[in-house]
Amino acid sequence: MFSVKLIFIVAFLAESSVYGHKSASKTKSRSYQSSGCGSNDYTSPTDYFEESLIHDNIERTYLTHLPLNYDHSSSTGYPLILNLHGASSNSQEAMTYTYMNNHSDDNNYIAVYPDSTSMGTREFDGQNTTLTIWNNLGCAASPTSDGPTCNQFWKPSELFTDFIPENCRDTFGCNYCNCNVDDVGFINTLLDELEDKYCFDRSRIYV
């Protein structure tokens, strides 16, 4: 099983060398192919796949895009990039607004867009807003031994605090996600499932 921590990175996808997949093929001597390489379960690429899995008895959804020249029998596998959407967003918006599928086609990597879970929907600024957010372990960590994790300059919006499960709230009003959801475990399970389905390089997984 994979073991990862959710690390949120904002990066410009201007250079394919960001992912190291050009130089890596020249220097690696060991194979890190996923078990899905060459399997019989392969389906020809379309624009993207809508997929789901069960983790902790919850159906979790994600989108998968394979590059145009994807070769399921690749001897090295493709880089894999997970695009985690922002708060109150979803996988479809992340795929649409980042244009990552086009970048995937141009630079030969697999793009995957997982969905977090939702705590509910409320009208905000005249439109319905769905409170989707990742439990990255830091958003439900207050108070710590050093005190609260927020201050008077930043706190979650009071419009949404009543959505937070009671056991996840703290007296300082810092916590802002559903601490009962195991998103780290979901990402680990997702990577296990992707390994069985698709051909990627397990040494080149990025978030």
JSON list of N, CA, C and O in Angstrom, two decimals, residues 6 8 87 116-119 131-142 149 154 156-157 160-170 173-183:
[
{"chain": "A", "resi": 6, "resn": "LEU", "atom": "N", "xyz": [-1.02, 14.47, 2.57]},
{"chain": "A", "resi": 6, "resn": "LEU", "atom": "CA", "xyz": [-1.59, 15.43, 1.65]},
{"chain": "A", "resi": 6, "resn": "LEU", "atom": "C", "xyz": [-0.80, 16.72, 1.72]},
{"chain": "A", "resi": 6, "resn": "LEU", "atom": "O", "xyz": [-0.76, 17.38, 2.74]},
{"chain": "A", "resi": 8, "resn": "PHE", "atom": "N", "xyz": [-0.37, 20.31, -0.25]},
{"chain": "A", "resi": 8, "resn": "PHE", "atom": "CA", "xyz": [-1.01, 21.15, -1.23]},
{"chain": "A", "resi": 8, "resn": "PHE", "atom": "C", "xyz": [0.03, 22.07, -1.84]},
{"chain": "A", "resi": 8, "resn": "PHE", "atom": "O", "xyz": [0.68, 22.84, -1.15]},
{"chain": "A", "resi": 87, "resn": "ALA", "atom": "N", "xyz": [-11.21, 24.41, -1.67]},
{"chain": "A", "resi": 87, "resn": "ALA", "atom": "CA", "xyz": [-12.42, 24.41, -0.84]},
{"chain": "A", "resi": 87, "resn": "ALA", "atom": "C", "xyz": [-13.62, 24.90, -1.65]},
{"chain": "A", "resi": 87, "resn": "ALA", "atom": "O", "xyz": [-13.51, 25.81, -2.48]},
{"chain": "A", "resi": 116, "resn": "SER", "atom": "N", "xyz": [-13.22, 15.60, -2.70]},
{"chain": "A", "resi": 116, "resn": "SER", "atom": "CA", "xyz": [-13.33, 15.53, -1.25]},
{"chain": "A", "resi": 116, "resn": "SER", "atom": "C", "xyz": [-14.78, 15.22, -0.91]},
{"chain": "A", "resi": 116, "resn": "SER", "atom": "O", "xyz": [-15.59, 14.95, -1.79]},
{"chain": "A", "resi": 117, "resn": "THR", "atom": "N", "xyz": [-15.14, 15.28, 0.35]},
{"chain": "A", "resi": 117, "resn": "THR", "atom": "CA", "xyz": [-16.53, 15.07, 0.76]},
{"chain": "A", "resi": 117, "resn": "THR", "atom": "C", "xyz": [-17.19, 16.42, 1.03]},
{"chain": "A", "resi": 117, "resn": "THR", "atom": "O", "xyz": [-16.51, 17.43, 1.22]},
{"chain": "A", "resi": 118, "resn": "SER", "atom": "N", "xyz": [-18.50, 16.43, 1.05]},
{"chain": "A", "resi": 118, "resn": "SER", "atom": "CA", "xyz": [-19.26, 17.66, 1.28]},
{"chain": "A", "resi": 118, "resn": "SER", "atom": "C", "xyz": [-19.91, 17.65, 2.66]},
{"chain": "A", "resi": 118, "resn": "SER", "atom": "O", "xyz": [-20.40, 16.62, 3.12]},
{"chain": "A", "resi": 119, "resn": "MET", "atom": "N", "xyz": [-19.91, 18.83, 3.30]},
{"chain": "A", "resi": 119, "resn": "MET", "atom": "CA", "xyz": [-20.60, 18.96, 4.59]},
{"chain": "A", "resi": 119, "resn": "MET", "atom": "C", "xyz": [-21.95, 19.63, 4.44]},
{"chain": "A", "resi": 119, "resn": "MET", "atom": "O", "xyz": [-22.67, 19.81, 5.42]},
{"chain": "A", "resi": 131, "resn": "LEU", "atom": "N", "xyz": [-20.03, 23.16, 0.65]},
{"chain": "A", "resi": 131, "resn": "LEU", "atom": "CA", "xyz": [-18.83, 23.17, 1.48]},
{"chain": "A", "resi": 131, "resn": "LEU", "atom": "C", "xyz": [-18.09, 21.84, 1.34]},
{"chain": "A", "resi": 131, "resn": "LEU", "atom": "O", "xyz": [-18.32, 20.88, 2.07]},
{"chain": "A", "resi": 132, "resn": "THR", "atom": "N", "xyz": [-17.22, 21.79, 0.34]},
{"chain": "A", "resi": 132, "resn": "THR", "atom": "CA", "xyz": [-16.35, 20.63, 0.14]},
{"chain": "A", "resi": 132, "resn": "THR", "atom": "C", "xyz": [-14.95, 21.02, 0.56]},
{"chain": "A", "resi": 132, "resn": "THR", "atom": "O", "xyz": [-14.45, 22.09, 0.17]},
{"chain": "A", "resi": 133, "resn": "ILE", "atom": "N", "xyz": [-14.33, 20.21, 1.37]},
{"chain": "A", "resi": 133, "resn": "ILE", "atom": "CA", "xyz": [-12.99, 20.55, 1.85]},
{"chain": "A", "resi": 133, "resn": "ILE", "atom": "C", "xyz": [-12.27, 19.27, 2.25]},
{"chain": "A", "resi": 133, "resn": "ILE", "atom": "O", "xyz": [-12.90, 18.28, 2.67]},
{"chain": "A", "resi": 134, "resn": "TRP", "atom": "N", "xyz": [-10.96, 19.27, 2.07]},
{"chain": "A", "resi": 134, "resn": "TRP", "atom": "CA", "xyz": [-10.15, 18.10, 2.41]},
{"chain": "A", "resi": 134, "resn": "TRP", "atom": "C", "xyz": [-9.80, 18.12, 3.89]},
{"chain": "A", "resi": 134, "resn": "TRP", "atom": "O", "xyz": [-9.46, 19.16, 4.45]},
{"chain": "A", "resi": 135, "resn": "ASN", "atom": "N", "xyz": [-9.85, 16.95, 4.52]},
{"chain": "A", "resi": 135, "resn": "ASN", "atom": "CA", "xyz": [-9.33, 16.82, 5.87]},
{"chain": "A", "resi": 135, "resn": "ASN", "atom": "C", "xyz": [-7.83, 16.54, 5.75]},
{"chain": "A", "resi": 135, "resn": "ASN", "atom": "O", "xyz": [-7.40, 15.40, 5.69]},
{"chain": "A", "resi": 136, "resn": "ASN", "atom": "N", "xyz": [-7.05, 17.62, 5.71]},
{"chain": "A", "resi": 136, "resn": "ASN", "atom": "CA", "xyz": [-5.60, 17.47, 5.53]},
{"chain": "A", "resi": 136, "resn": "ASN", "atom": "C", "xyz": [-4.88, 17.34, 6.87]},
{"chain": "A", "resi": 136, "resn": "ASN", "atom": "O", "xyz": [-3.68, 17.55, 6.96]},
{"chain": "A", "resi": 137, "resn": "LEU", "atom": "N", "xyz": [-5.63, 17.04, 7.91]},
{"chain": "A", "resi": 137, "resn": "LEU", "atom": "CA", "xyz": [-5.15, 16.82, 9.29]},
{"chain": "A", "resi": 137, "resn": "LEU", "atom": "C", "xyz": [-4.82, 18.13, 10.00]},
{"chain": "A", "resi": 137, "resn": "LEU", "atom": "O", "xyz": [-4.89, 18.21, 11.21]},
{"chain": "A", "resi": 138, "resn": "GLY", "atom": "N", "xyz": [-4.46, 19.16, 9.25]},
{"chain": "A", "resi": 138, "resn": "GLY", "atom": "CA", "xyz": [-4.15, 20.45, 9.87]},
{"chain": "A", "resi": 138, "resn": "GLY", "atom": "C", "xyz": [-5.39, 21.27, 10.13]},
{"chain": "A", "resi": 138, "resn": "GLY", "atom": "O", "xyz": [-5.41, 22.10, 11.03]},
{"chain": "A", "resi": 139, "resn": "CYS", "atom": "N", "xyz": [-6.48, 21.03, 9.35]},
{"chain": "A", "resi": 139, "resn": "CYS", "atom": "CA", "xyz": [-7.67, 21.87, 9.49]},
{"chain": "A", "resi": 139, "resn": "CYS", "atom": "C", "xyz": [-8.52, 21.46, 10.68]},
{"chain": "A", "resi": 139, "resn": "CYS", "atom": "O", "xyz": [-9.51, 22.11, 10.99]},
{"chain": "A", "resi": 140, "resn": "ALA", "atom": "N", "xyz": [-8.15, 20.38, 11.36]},
{"chain": "A", "resi": 140, "resn": "ALA", "atom": "CA", "xyz": [-8.90, 19.94, 12.55]},
{"chain": "A", "resi": 140, "resn": "ALA", "atom": "C", "xyz": [-7.95, 19.67, 13.70]},
{"chain": "A", "resi": 140, "resn": "ALA", "atom": "O", "xyz": [-8.21, 18.84, 14.55]},
{"chain": "A", "resi": 141, "resn": "ALA", "atom": "N", "xyz": [-6.85, 20.42, 13.75]},
{"chain": "A", "resi": 141, "resn": "ALA", "atom": "CA", "xyz": [-5.80, 20.14, 14.73]},
{"chain": "A", "resi": 141, "resn": "ALA", "atom": "C", "xyz": [-5.81, 21.07, 15.93]},
{"chain": "A", "resi": 141, "resn": "ALA", "atom": "O", "xyz": [-4.98, 20.95, 16.82]},
{"chain": "A", "resi": 142, "resn": "SER", "atom": "N", "xyz": [-6.73, 22.03, 15.97]},
{"chain": "A", "resi": 142, "resn": "SER", "atom": "CA", "xyz": [-6.74, 23.00, 17.07]},
{"chain": "A", "resi": 142, "resn": "SER", "atom": "C", "xyz": [-7.59, 22.48, 18.23]},
{"chain": "A", "resi": 142, "resn": "SER", "atom": "O", "xyz": [-8.60, 21.82, 18.01]},
{"chain": "A", "resi": 149, "resn": "THR", "atom": "N", "xyz": [-4.85, 27.12, 16.56]},
{"chain": "A", "resi": 149, "resn": "THR", "atom": "CA", "xyz": [-4.16, 27.17, 15.27]},
{"chain": "A", "resi": 149, "resn": "THR", "atom": "C", "xyz": [-4.65, 28.34, 14.42]},
{"chain": "A", "resi": 149, "resn": "THR", "atom": "O", "xyz": [-4.29, 28.43, 13.25]},
{"chain": "A", "resi": 154, "resn": "TRP", "atom": "N", "xyz": [-7.66, 35.45, 11.24]},
{"chain": "A", "resi": 154, "resn": "TRP", "atom": "CA", "xyz": [-8.17, 34.43, 10.34]},
{"chain": "A", "resi": 154, "resn": "TRP", "atom": "C", "xyz": [-8.93, 33.38, 11.12]},
{"chain": "A", "resi": 154, "resn": "TRP", "atom": "O", "xyz": [-8.41, 32.77, 12.05]},
{"chain": "A", "resi": 156, "resn": "PRO", "atom": "N", "xyz": [-12.43, 30.45, 10.24]},
{"chain": "A", "resi": 156, "resn": "PRO", "atom": "CA", "xyz": [-13.42, 30.01, 9.25]},
{"chain": "A", "resi": 156, "resn": "PRO", "atom": "C", "xyz": [-14.66, 30.89, 9.30]},
{"chain": "A", "resi": 156, "resn": "PRO", "atom": "O", "xyz": [-15.01, 31.44, 10.34]},
{"chain": "A", "resi": 157, "resn": "SER", "atom": "N", "xyz": [-15.32, 31.05, 8.16]},
{"chain": "A", "resi": 157, "resn": "SER", "atom": "CA", "xyz": [-16.53, 31.86, 8.10]},
{"chain": "A", "resi": 157, "resn": "SER", "atom": "C", "xyz": [-17.60, 31.30, 9.03]},
{"chain": "A", "resi": 157, "resn": "SER", "atom": "O", "xyz": [-17.86, 30.11, 9.06]},
{"chain": "A", "resi": 160, "resn": "PHE", "atom": "N", "xyz": [-20.49, 28.94, 7.96]},
{"chain": "A", "resi": 160, "resn": "PHE", "atom": "CA", "xyz": [-20.35, 27.51, 7.72]},
{"chain": "A", "resi": 160, "resn": "PHE", "atom": "C", "xyz": [-19.99, 26.71, 8.97]},
{"chain": "A", "resi": 160, "resn": "PHE", "atom": "O", "xyz": [-19.93, 25.49, 8.92]},
{"chain": "A", "resi": 161, "resn": "THR", "atom": "N", "xyz": [-19.75, 27.39, 10.09]},
{"chain": "A", "resi": 161, "resn": "THR", "atom": "CA", "xyz": [-19.27, 26.65, 11.26]},
{"chain": "A", "resi": 161, "resn": "THR", "atom": "C", "xyz": [-20.28, 25.63, 11.77]},
{"chain": "A", "resi": 161, "resn": "THR", "atom": "O", "xyz": [-19.90, 24.62, 12.37]},
{"chain": "A", "resi": 162, "resn": "ASP", "atom": "N", "xyz": [-21.57, 25.88, 11.55]},
{"chain": "A", "resi": 162, "resn": "ASP", "atom": "CA", "xyz": [-22.56, 24.93, 12.05]},
{"chain": "A", "resi": 162, "resn": "ASP", "atom": "C", "xyz": [-22.59, 23.65, 11.22]},
{"chain": "A", "resi": 162, "resn": "ASP", "atom": "O", "xyz": [-23.22, 22.67, 11.61]},
{"chain": "A", "resi": 163, "resn": "PHE", "atom": "N", "xyz": [-21.91, 23.64, 10.07]},
{"chain": "A", "resi": 163, "resn": "PHE", "atom": "CA", "xyz": [-21.80, 22.41, 9.28]},
{"chain": "A", "resi": 163, "resn": "PHE", "atom": "C", "xyz": [-20.77, 21.46, 9.87]},
{"chain": "A", "resi": 163, "resn": "PHE", "atom": "O", "xyz": [-20.80, 20.26, 9.59]},
{"chain": "A", "resi": 164, "resn": "ILE", "atom": "N", "xyz": [-19.84, 21.97, 10.62]},
{"chain": "A", "resi": 164, "resn": "ILE", "atom": "CA", "xyz": [-18.75, 21.16, 11.15]},
{"chain": "A", "resi": 164, "resn": "ILE", "atom": "C", "xyz": [-19.30, 20.23, 12.23]},
{"chain": "A", "resi": 164, "resn": "ILE", "atom": "O", "xyz": [-19.97, 20.69, 13.15]},
{"chain": "A", "resi": 165, "resn": "PRO", "atom": "N", "xyz": [-19.04, 18.93, 12.13]},
{"chain": "A", "resi": 165, "resn": "PRO", "atom": "CA", "xyz": [-19.53, 18.01, 13.16]},
{"chain": "A", "resi": 165, "resn": "PRO", "atom": "C", "xyz": [-19.10, 18.48, 14.56]},
{"chain": "A", "resi": 165, "resn": "PRO", "atom": "O", "xyz": [-18.00, 18.99, 14.74]},
{"chain": "A", "resi": 166, "resn": "GLU", "atom": "N", "xyz": [-19.97, 18.30, 15.53]},
{"chain": "A", "resi": 166, "resn": "GLU", "atom": "CA", "xyz": [-19.71, 18.83, 16.87]},
{"chain": "A", "resi": 166, "resn": "GLU", "atom": "C", "xyz": [-18.41, 18.31, 17.46]},
{"chain": "A", "resi": 166, "resn": "GLU", "atom": "O", "xyz": [-17.68, 19.04, 18.13]},
{"chain": "A", "resi": 167, "resn": "ASN", "atom": "N", "xyz": [-18.11, 17.04, 17.22]},
{"chain": "A", "resi": 167, "resn": "ASN", "atom": "CA", "xyz": [-16.89, 16.49, 17.80]},
{"chain": "A", "resi": 167, "resn": "ASN", "atom": "C", "xyz": [-15.62, 17.02, 17.12]},
{"chain": "A", "resi": 167, "resn": "ASN", "atom": "O", "xyz": [-14.51, 16.79, 17.60]},
{"chain": "A", "resi": 168, "resn": "CYS", "atom": "N", "xyz": [-15.80, 17.76, 16.01]},
{"chain": "A", "resi": 168, "resn": "CYS", "atom": "CA", "xyz": [-14.65, 18.33, 15.30]},
{"chain": "A", "resi": 168, "resn": "CYS", "atom": "C", "xyz": [-14.44, 19.80, 15.64]},
{"chain": "A", "resi": 168, "resn": "CYS", "atom": "O", "xyz": [-13.44, 20.40, 15.21]},
{"chain": "A", "resi": 169, "resn": "ARG", "atom": "N", "xyz": [-15.35, 20.40, 16.37]},
{"chain": "A", "resi": 169, "resn": "ARG", "atom": "CA", "xyz": [-15.25, 21.83, 16.70]},
{"chain": "A", "resi": 169, "resn": "ARG", "atom": "C", "xyz": [-14.32, 22.04, 17.89]},
{"chain": "A", "resi": 169, "resn": "ARG", "atom": "O", "xyz": [-14.09, 21.15, 18.69]},
{"chain": "A", "resi": 170, "resn": "ASP", "atom": "N", "xyz": [-13.79, 23.26, 17.99]},
{"chain": "A", "resi": 170, "resn": "ASP", "atom": "CA", "xyz": [-12.97, 23.60, 19.15]},
{"chain": "A", "resi": 170, "resn": "ASP", "atom": "C", "xyz": [-13.42, 24.95, 19.67]},
{"chain": "A", "resi": 170, "resn": "ASP", "atom": "O", "xyz": [-14.06, 25.73, 18.97]},
{"chain": "A", "resi": 173, "resn": "GLY", "atom": "N", "xyz": [-12.76, 28.14, 17.66]},
{"chain": "A", "resi": 173, "resn": "GLY", "atom": "CA", "xyz": [-13.38, 28.32, 16.36]},
{"chain": "A", "resi": 173, "resn": "GLY", "atom": "C", "xyz": [-12.41, 28.19, 15.20]},
{"chain": "A", "resi": 173, "resn": "GLY", "atom": "O", "xyz": [-12.62, 28.77, 14.14]},
{"chain": "A", "resi": 174, "resn": "CYS", "atom": "N", "xyz": [-11.34, 27.44, 15.40]},
{"chain": "A", "resi": 174, "resn": "CYS", "atom": "CA", "xyz": [-10.32, 27.31, 14.36]},
{"chain": "A", "resi": 174, "resn": "CYS", "atom": "C", "xyz": [-10.62, 26.19, 13.37]},
{"chain": "A", "resi": 174, "resn": "CYS", "atom": "O", "xyz": [-10.38, 26.33, 12.17]},
{"chain": "A", "resi": 175, "resn": "ASN", "atom": "N", "xyz": [-11.10, 25.06, 13.86]},
{"chain": "A", "resi": 175, "resn": "ASN", "atom": "CA", "xyz": [-11.27, 23.89, 13.00]},
{"chain": "A", "resi": 175, "resn": "ASN", "atom": "C", "xyz": [-12.35, 24.13, 11.96]},
{"chain": "A", "resi": 175, "resn": "ASN", "atom": "O", "xyz": [-13.40, 24.69, 12.26]},
{"chain": "A", "resi": 176, "resn": "TYR", "atom": "N", "xyz": [-12.10, 23.68, 10.74]},
{"chain": "A", "resi": 176, "resn": "TYR", "atom": "CA", "xyz": [-13.02, 24.01, 9.66]},
{"chain": "A", "resi": 176, "resn": "TYR", "atom": "C", "xyz": [-13.28, 22.86, 8.70]},
{"chain": "A", "resi": 176, "resn": "TYR", "atom": "O", "xyz": [-13.74, 23.08, 7.58]},
{"chain": "A", "resi": 177, "resn": "CYS", "atom": "N", "xyz": [-12.98, 21.62, 9.07]},
{"chain": "A", "resi": 177, "resn": "CYS", "atom": "CA", "xyz": [-13.27, 20.50, 8.18]},
{"chain": "A", "resi": 177, "resn": "CYS", "atom": "C", "xyz": [-13.88, 19.35, 8.98]},
{"chain": "A", "resi": 177, "resn": "CYS", "atom": "O", "xyz": [-13.95, 19.40, 10.20]},
{"chain": "A", "resi": 178, "resn": "ASN", "atom": "N", "xyz": [-14.31, 18.35, 8.28]},
{"chain": "A", "resi": 178, "resn": "ASN", "atom": "CA", "xyz": [-14.90, 17.17, 8.90]},
{"chain": "A", "resi": 178, "resn": "ASN", "atom": "C", "xyz": [-13.78, 16.23, 9.33]},
{"chain": "A", "resi": 178, "resn": "ASN", "atom": "O", "xyz": [-13.22, 15.51, 8.50]},
{"chain": "A", "resi": 179, "resn": "CYS", "atom": "N", "xyz": [-13.46, 16.25, 10.60]},
{"chain": "A", "resi": 179, "resn": "CYS", "atom": "CA", "xyz": [-12.35, 15.44, 11.11]},
{"chain": "A", "resi": 179, "resn": "CYS", "atom": "C", "xyz": [-12.67, 13.96, 11.09]},
{"chain": "A", "resi": 179, "resn": "CYS", "atom": "O", "xyz": [-11.78, 13.13, 11.32]},
{"chain": "A", "resi": 180, "resn": "ASN", "atom": "N", "xyz": [-13.92, 13.60, 10.83]},
{"chain": "A", "resi": 180, "resn": "ASN", "atom": "CA", "xyz": [-14.32, 12.19, 10.82]},
{"chain": "A", "resi": 180, "resn": "ASN", "atom": "C", "xyz": [-14.01, 11.51, 9.48]},
{"chain": "A", "resi": 180, "resn": "ASN", "atom": "O", "xyz": [-14.11, 10.30, 9.37]},
{"chain": "A", "resi": 181, "resn": "VAL", "atom": "N", "xyz": [-13.66, 12.30, 8.48]},
{"chain": "A", "resi": 181, "resn": "VAL", "atom": "CA", "xyz": [-13.38, 11.76, 7.15]},
{"chain": "A", "resi": 181, "resn": "VAL", "atom": "C", "xyz": [-11.89, 11.49, 7.01]},
{"chain": "A", "resi": 181, "resn": "VAL", "atom": "O", "xyz": [-11.06, 12.36, 7.29]},
{"chain": "A", "resi": 182, "resn": "ASP", "atom": "N", "xyz": [-11.55, 10.30, 6.58]},
{"chain": "A", "resi": 182, "resn": "ASP", "atom": "CA", "xyz": [-10.15, 9.90, 6.40]},
{"chain": "A", "resi": 182, "resn": "ASP", "atom": "C", "xyz": [-9.72, 10.14, 4.97]},
{"chain": "A", "resi": 182, "resn": "ASP", "atom": "O", "xyz": [-9.72, 9.23, 4.14]},
{"chain": "A", "resi": 183, "resn": "ASP", "atom": "N", "xyz": [-9.34, 11.38, 4.66]},
{"chain": "A", "resi": 183, "resn": "ASP", "atom": "CA", "xyz": [-8.93, 11.70, 3.29]},
{"chain": "A", "resi": 183, "resn": "ASP", "atom": "C", "xyz": [-7.54, 11.17, 2.97]},
{"chain": "A", "resi": 183, "resn": "ASP", "atom": "O", "xyz": [-7.26, 10.82, 1.82]}
]
